[in-house]
Short mmCIF file of C-alpha atoms in Angstrom, two decimals:
data_model
loop_
_atom_site.label_atom_id
_atom_site.label_comp_id
_atom_site.label_asym_id
_atom_site.label_seq_id
_atom_site.Cartn_x
_atom_site.Cartn_y
_atom_site.Cartn_z
CA MET L 1453 9.91 -27.03 -20.22
CA LYS L 1454 11.25 -23.59 -20.10
CA LEU L 1455 9.49 -21.54 -17.47
CA LEU L 1456 11.25 -18.26 -17.80
CA LEU L 1457 9.85 -16.51 -20.85
CA LYS L 1458 6.67 -15.23 -19.46
CA PRO L 1459 5.81 -11.40 -19.85
CA LEU L 1460 4.75 -11.27 -16.25
CA PHE L 1461 8.40 -12.18 -15.17
CA ALA L 1462 9.77 -9.51 -17.46
CA THR L 1463 10.45 -7.35 -16.08
CA PHE L 1464 11.59 -6.26 -15.57
CA LEU L 1465 12.01 -3.76 -14.51
CA ILE L 1466 13.44 -2.91 -11.54
CA ALA L 1467 16.20 -0.90 -9.45
CA ALA L 1468 16.96 0.81 -6.17
CA CYS L 1469 16.02 4.00 -4.38
CA SER L 1470 17.08 6.06 -1.45
CA LEU L 1471 14.89 5.94 1.63
CA SER L 1472 14.56 6.34 5.39
CA ALA L 1473 15.47 3.02 7.16
CA ARG L 1474 12.27 3.55 9.21
CA ALA L 1475 9.87 3.51 6.26
CA ASP L 1476 7.63 0.57 5.71
CA GLY L 1477 7.35 -1.47 2.38
CA LEU L 1478 4.36 0.75 1.00
CA GLU L 1479 6.33 4.00 1.84
CA SER L 1480 9.38 2.43 0.09
CA LEU L 1481 7.44 1.61 -2.93
CA GLU L 1482 5.78 5.14 -3.16
CA THR L 1483 9.32 6.78 -3.08
CA PHE L 1484 10.69 4.35 -5.53
CA VAL L 1485 8.09 5.13 -8.00
CA LYS L 1486 8.42 8.92 -7.41
CA THR L 1487 12.29 9.04 -7.73
CA VAL L 1488 13.65 6.21 -9.61
CA SER L 1489 13.24 6.86 -13.42
CA SER L 1490 15.92 4.31 -14.64
CA GLY L 1491 17.92 1.47 -13.23
CA ARG L 1492 20.51 -1.28 -13.99
CA ALA L 1493 21.29 -4.42 -11.90
CA ASP L 1494 22.14 -8.12 -12.01
CA PHE L 1495 19.67 -10.64 -11.00
CA THR L 1496 19.26 -14.31 -10.15
CA GLN L 1497 15.79 -16.04 -10.62
CA VAL L 1498 14.64 -19.15 -8.93
CA VAL L 1499 11.34 -20.63 -10.36
CA THR L 1500 9.72 -23.16 -8.38
CA ALA L 1501 6.69 -25.33 -9.78
CA PRO L 1502 4.29 -26.70 -7.29
CA ALA L 1503 5.10 -30.14 -6.04
CA LYS L 1504 3.07 -33.12 -7.63
CA GLU L 1505 1.57 -35.67 -5.27
CA GLY L 1506 4.45 -37.83 -3.74
CA GLN L 1507 7.18 -35.57 -5.10
CA THR L 1508 9.12 -32.64 -4.00
CA ALA L 1509 8.89 -29.32 -5.56
CA ARG L 1510 11.38 -28.78 -8.37
CA SER L 1511 13.30 -25.40 -9.04
CA LYS L 1512 15.28 -23.92 -11.76
CA LYS L 1513 17.74 -21.19 -11.42
CA SER L 1514 18.85 -18.58 -14.00
CA SER L 1515 20.87 -15.43 -13.84
CA GLY L 1516 21.49 -12.24 -16.09
CA THR L 1517 21.20 -8.52 -16.18
CA PHE L 1518 18.46 -6.00 -16.38
CA GLU L 1519 17.84 -2.32 -17.39
CA PHE L 1520 14.73 -0.05 -17.32
CA SER L 1521 13.88 3.45 -18.17
CA ARG L 1522 10.53 4.80 -17.04
CA PRO L 1523 7.91 4.73 -18.72
CA ASN L 1524 7.50 1.13 -20.22
CA ARG L 1525 11.03 0.43 -21.54
CA PHE L 1526 13.01 -2.43 -20.05
CA LYS L 1527 15.29 -5.26 -20.88
CA PHE L 1528 16.11 -8.58 -19.26
CA ILE L 1529 19.02 -10.60 -20.66
CA TYR L 1530 19.07 -14.09 -19.31
CA GLN L 1531 22.75 -15.40 -19.54
CA LYS L 1532 22.57 -18.72 -17.64
CA PRO L 1533 21.69 -21.68 -17.99
CA PHE L 1534 20.60 -20.56 -21.65
CA GLU L 1535 20.28 -17.30 -23.40
CA GLN L 1536 17.08 -15.40 -23.59
CA SER L 1537 16.02 -11.79 -23.72
CA ILE L 1538 12.98 -9.82 -23.03
CA VAL L 1539 12.97 -6.30 -24.46
CA ALA L 1540 10.22 -3.65 -24.11
CA ASP L 1541 10.76 -0.53 -26.38
CA GLY L 1542 7.72 1.28 -25.39
CA GLN L 1543 5.40 -0.12 -28.17
CA THR L 1544 6.29 -3.74 -28.60
CA LEU L 1545 7.38 -6.63 -26.21
CA TRP L 1546 10.20 -8.66 -27.81
CA LEU L 1547 10.96 -12.17 -26.56
CA HIS L 1548 13.92 -13.89 -28.08
CA ASP L 1549 14.99 -17.53 -27.54
CA VAL L 1550 18.51 -17.98 -28.69
CA ASP L 1551 18.49 -21.69 -28.70
CA LEU L 1552 15.27 -21.94 -30.89
CA ASN L 1553 16.35 -18.73 -32.86
CA GLN L 1554 12.79 -17.63 -32.41
CA VAL L 1555 11.35 -14.22 -31.58
CA THR L 1556 7.99 -13.40 -30.43
CA ALA L 1557 6.60 -9.87 -30.73
CA ARG L 1558 3.59 -8.54 -28.92
CA LYS L 1559 2.03 -5.06 -28.35
CA GLN L 1560 2.84 -4.00 -24.83
CA ALA L 1561 -0.52 -2.23 -24.30
CA SER L 1562 -2.14 -5.76 -24.58
CA VAL L 1563 0.37 -7.60 -22.71
CA LEU L 1564 1.65 -5.77 -19.60
CA GLY L 1565 -1.58 -4.84 -17.73
CA SER L 1566 -1.45 -5.85 -13.96
CA THR L 1567 1.88 -7.43 -14.07
CA PRO L 1568 5.27 -6.83 -12.22
CA ALA L 1569 6.44 -4.70 -15.10
CA ALA L 1570 3.53 -2.28 -14.76
CA LEU L 1571 3.88 -2.23 -11.05
CA ILE L 1572 7.51 -1.26 -11.15
CA ALA L 1573 8.15 0.52 -14.51
CA SER L 1574 5.08 2.18 -15.66
CA ALA L 1575 3.19 3.99 -12.96
CA PRO L 1576 4.08 7.77 -12.14
CA ASP L 1577 2.65 7.56 -8.47
CA LEU L 1578 0.99 5.11 -5.94
CA ARG L 1579 -2.45 6.43 -6.94
CA ALA L 1580 -2.05 5.06 -10.49
CA LEU L 1581 -0.75 1.69 -9.12
CA GLN L 1582 -3.85 1.42 -6.92
CA ALA L 1583 -6.10 1.59 -10.02
CA ASP L 1584 -4.79 -1.94 -10.87
CA PHE L 1585 -3.52 -3.34 -7.56
CA THR L 1586 -4.57 -3.56 -3.96
CA LEU L 1587 -1.37 -2.68 -2.03
CA ALA L 1588 -0.55 -3.44 1.44
CA ALA L 1589 2.63 -3.21 3.61
CA ALA L 1590 3.89 -6.83 4.92
CA PRO L 1591 5.73 -7.65 8.02
CA GLU L 1592 9.57 -7.48 7.85
CA LYS L 1593 10.97 -10.69 6.66
CA ASP L 1594 14.55 -11.90 5.94
CA GLY L 1595 15.82 -8.48 6.80
CA LEU L 1596 13.81 -6.72 4.08
CA GLN L 1597 10.57 -4.55 4.08
CA TRP L 1598 7.86 -5.82 2.12
CA VAL L 1599 4.76 -4.52 0.19
CA VAL L 1600 2.27 -7.02 -1.35
CA ALA L 1601 0.47 -6.15 -4.52
CA THR L 1602 -2.60 -8.16 -5.50
CA PRO L 1603 -4.17 -7.51 -8.96
CA LYS L 1604 -7.82 -6.22 -8.94
CA ALA L 1605 -8.40 -7.99 -12.22
CA LYS L 1606 -9.25 -11.73 -11.45
CA ASP L 1607 -8.83 -13.27 -15.07
CA GLY L 1608 -5.23 -12.66 -15.18
CA GLN L 1609 -2.16 -15.05 -14.66
CA LEU L 1610 -0.84 -13.29 -11.72
CA GLN L 1611 -1.98 -13.94 -8.07
CA THR L 1612 0.26 -11.65 -6.01
CA VAL L 1613 3.82 -9.84 -6.19
CA ARG L 1614 5.72 -9.09 -3.25
CA VAL L 1615 8.49 -6.49 -3.49
CA GLY L 1616 11.34 -6.35 -0.83
CA PHE L 1617 13.42 -3.45 0.19
CA ARG L 1618 16.65 -3.52 1.98
CA THR L 1619 17.65 -0.91 4.54
CA GLY L 1620 20.54 -0.56 6.99
CA GLN L 1621 22.79 1.89 8.98
CA ALA L 1622 25.64 3.68 7.43
CA GLY L 1623 28.37 5.05 9.90
CA GLY L 1624 26.69 6.69 12.86
CA LYS L 1625 23.89 6.17 15.21
CA SER L 1626 21.54 8.54 13.23
CA ALA L 1627 22.91 7.91 9.73
CA ALA L 1628 20.76 5.72 7.63
CA ALA L 1629 22.10 3.83 4.69
CA PRO L 1630 19.98 4.08 1.36
CA ALA L 1631 17.47 1.31 0.95
CA GLU L 1632 17.32 -0.58 -2.25
CA LEU L 1633 14.85 -2.82 -3.89
CA ALA L 1634 16.35 -6.18 -3.24
CA ALA L 1635 13.85 -8.77 -4.24
CA LEU L 1636 10.71 -9.73 -6.28
CA GLU L 1637 8.64 -12.54 -5.64
CA ILE L 1638 5.95 -13.53 -8.05
CA LEU L 1639 3.13 -16.21 -7.48
CA ASP L 1640 1.08 -17.11 -10.63
CA SER L 1641 -2.37 -18.57 -10.99
CA PHE L 1642 -0.83 -22.04 -11.49
CA GLY L 1643 0.91 -22.02 -8.09
CA GLN L 1644 4.34 -21.41 -9.75
CA ARG L 1645 6.63 -19.16 -7.61
CA SER L 1646 9.41 -17.02 -8.97
CA LEU L 1647 11.93 -15.27 -6.76
CA LEU L 1648 14.15 -12.60 -8.23
CA SER L 1649 17.06 -11.14 -6.09
CA PHE L 1650 19.08 -8.18 -7.30
CA SER L 1651 22.61 -7.09 -6.74
CA ASN L 1652 25.07 -4.30 -8.05
CA VAL L 1653 22.15 -2.14 -8.45
CA GLN L 1654 22.68 1.28 -10.07
CA VAL L 1655 20.03 3.98 -9.55
CA ASN L 1656 19.03 6.66 -12.31
CA PRO L 1657 22.01 5.78 -14.66
CA SER L 1658 21.75 7.44 -18.22
CA LEU L 1659 20.46 4.96 -20.43
CA PRO L 1660 19.99 6.06 -24.29
CA SER L 1661 16.89 5.09 -26.13
CA SER L 1662 19.01 2.67 -28.16
CA THR L 1663 19.40 0.47 -25.00
CA PHE L 1664 15.90 -0.66 -25.60
CA GLN L 1665 15.94 -1.19 -29.22
CA PHE L 1666 15.62 -4.72 -30.57
CA LYS L 1667 16.17 -6.04 -34.17
CA PRO L 1668 15.34 -9.76 -34.74
CA PRO L 1669 18.53 -11.71 -35.81
CA MET L 1670 18.84 -12.52 -39.49
CA GLY L 1671 17.18 -15.78 -40.16
CA ALA L 1672 15.07 -15.86 -36.73
CA ASP L 1673 11.69 -17.05 -36.86
CA VAL L 1674 9.49 -14.15 -36.00
CA ILE L 1675 5.98 -14.57 -34.56
CA ARG L 1676 3.79 -11.53 -34.19
CA GLN L 1677 0.90 -11.68 -31.78
#
């Protein structure tokens, strides 16, 4: 069963930002929301389903690219092991399964809600995020600074989102290297965990609106919800 085409994984939408190396995860998130209006990166995603009794947990790995432009526009292109795309143009969320030649179109306003996409790509400031999420800094782990976002709505598919920022020293004792958004860990209500790791991050690139336009391929089965 394909576990990748879920709107809450979409996105997408994600990049890096310049921060003080001494900032905690919550401060990093606040600076990110304020200063990063667009982004581009490569990603790898590992989706792990809960282990059944007497069995070990199974994982599936995928990789691709993503781009986003605040507010509410993003694009995930899955390249391996099979081709899929998730594109949000500001009005409609398009999900395209290349193997099935099937496109699903949903209104963004009714889909995003308290999702990682809303957390990263939509809100103009931390206060707006706090309307939908309970936010808290988490202890440093794996060399990253973390913030935990828990949706206030209890009827969704999402349990928690953990966002990890990388910081480091550059060159001198007092010179701090820019920090960047390095990981996004999503736990859904079924116990399925998705870990996205980002590389080759570009901050605030110029992305024309055509980047996020999607036209269903000729002959594709289009389902509107």
